[in-house]
């Protein structure tokens, strides 16, 4: 077993894929923190589904599986979806969750329609387009990892540069507006960053599960600290570790898909944090309650004795 | 019956069966919970399949419905702890269940006739091939019967518990005060959603079901203020969407469920823009009018 693990670690493909998924985990942990804090975590779910028609249509236009162009298509359809959701929730009576579910299913439906149409008109290049739905991390190339890391670097740089603007906008949008920060620009930048994070994760984790990566790490990190910087760094670490551990587990077995395994690892982090976090975790609360009960009983007994 | 008519009939029955519980999901703001359920019933189907080794067993339905209910319970338990926001609770539960299901399917892919693509996307075009034979008679497509029974269950439930559903949806506190338990009605509704999702998964696929549930109901929600009328409009929209979706899919030679989802999204958006009462257009016009009036008032004062 141990030699097997060691041999996996020295394997070039494993190193590459683990690095790639690790960086995706790190980024989605950091960027996802904004989404979960603004209580918009399911926006990521809708946007990832909405990226599918963009990918499919981009392929129809250029007829090649060029990752850059497919991602560009995904960005465009992601932005359109964001705009539709925002208009629906701001200017009409429709609630956010209805808007999300409608956009999610109709965009995903459009993606499937185009993908099926592509498959019915065979072109040698189309193979592997389906991998965007479930993700196929093992197919990651050196070029992909380079693209992921460069996009990631830009995103992290944006987080650092606009740290106080984003922070202020996340916790108190009204106050941020009154200080003179343009909420439109910040909002656009933030949703752009979420869309980009989703899109670089699509090929390896897939449309359906990428939202778990956006939500999970920051929820887990949130249980351990109350500082934004702390949550963000911890979420990044948890995301990175989930990516690497998930890839490791899936390369140990024969038929274990990488994307879902990463999601299971993230979920383990989340549930462990919810249960065992100090002060606010389930276990800590349970112990506290027991202690209080005991104290209360003791006090009652004392009063009883005093009465007699 | 010709193939296309049979497919249209199945599509219409599926669309109405999904749209009926959708009315209350939209009104309660619980549509993303139904999205979670439609994903997690897959785990129930897979687990029940491992026990029964038969894809047509009714146990699959029961198992999947139970997992759907377990999803709702887990989401609500996490929400009650106040450690995470409501939507994040949904977002951490369903990907986990769904991932476990996908891992199981892939791991046993050789021995199982469960295809992840089929489960996710579904294919209405194949539905007429699975026939229901009884004593040697061909009674029509199996999924038509299954969805028809689910449609009847949904309609009967809404018919008999209409006032309970209404009062728990619009004023849960009042409902509790006069003795209706909102929790019981809520879980009953979620059972229907799970059951509908399981019944529809092989023809529509788990992701598009939520569109079938939300789209028509949202159209009704935008067009009217009365619950009765909303249910009526929802059923009509479900029929229009599914019939035109099937036609368009045959025309473009592509996936039927996907096309119906696209049509549903488009009609709902159109209604959203042009609705006479709550539409975007109307909203813009009344806003402009208010601004003009305000300007006039200011000029008068000056």
mmCIF file of C-alpha atoms in Angstrom, chain B residues 6 31 74 90 104 115 153 158 195 201 219 295 302:
data_model
loop_
_atom_site.group_PDB
_atom_site.id
_atom_site.type_symbol
_atom_site.label_atom_id
_atom_site.label_comp_id
_atom_site.label_asym_id
_atom_site.label_seq_id
_atom_site.Cartn_x
_atom_site.Cartn_y
_atom_site.Cartn_z
ATOM 1 C CA UNK B 6 -46.651 8.851 -27.979
ATOM 2 C CA UNK B 31 -37.129 25.637 -5.736
ATOM 3 C CA UNK B 74 -30.242 16.960 6.394
ATOM 4 C CA UNK B 90 -28.298 23.166 0.151
ATOM 5 C CA UNK B 104 -20.642 4.139 -7.174
ATOM 6 C CA UNK B 115 -25.319 5.054 -17.362
ATOM 7 C CA UNK B 153 -51.212 11.315 -6.977
ATOM 8 C CA UNK B 158 -53.357 19.180 -4.143
ATOM 9 C CA UNK B 195 -41.535 10.866 -6.137
ATOM 10 C CA UNK B 201 -35.524 10.916 -14.209
ATOM 11 C CA UNK B 219 -45.170 32.046 -15.581
ATOM 12 C CA UNK B 295 -40.104 66.288 -12.058
ATOM 13 C CA UNK B 302 -39.929 76.004 -7.995
#
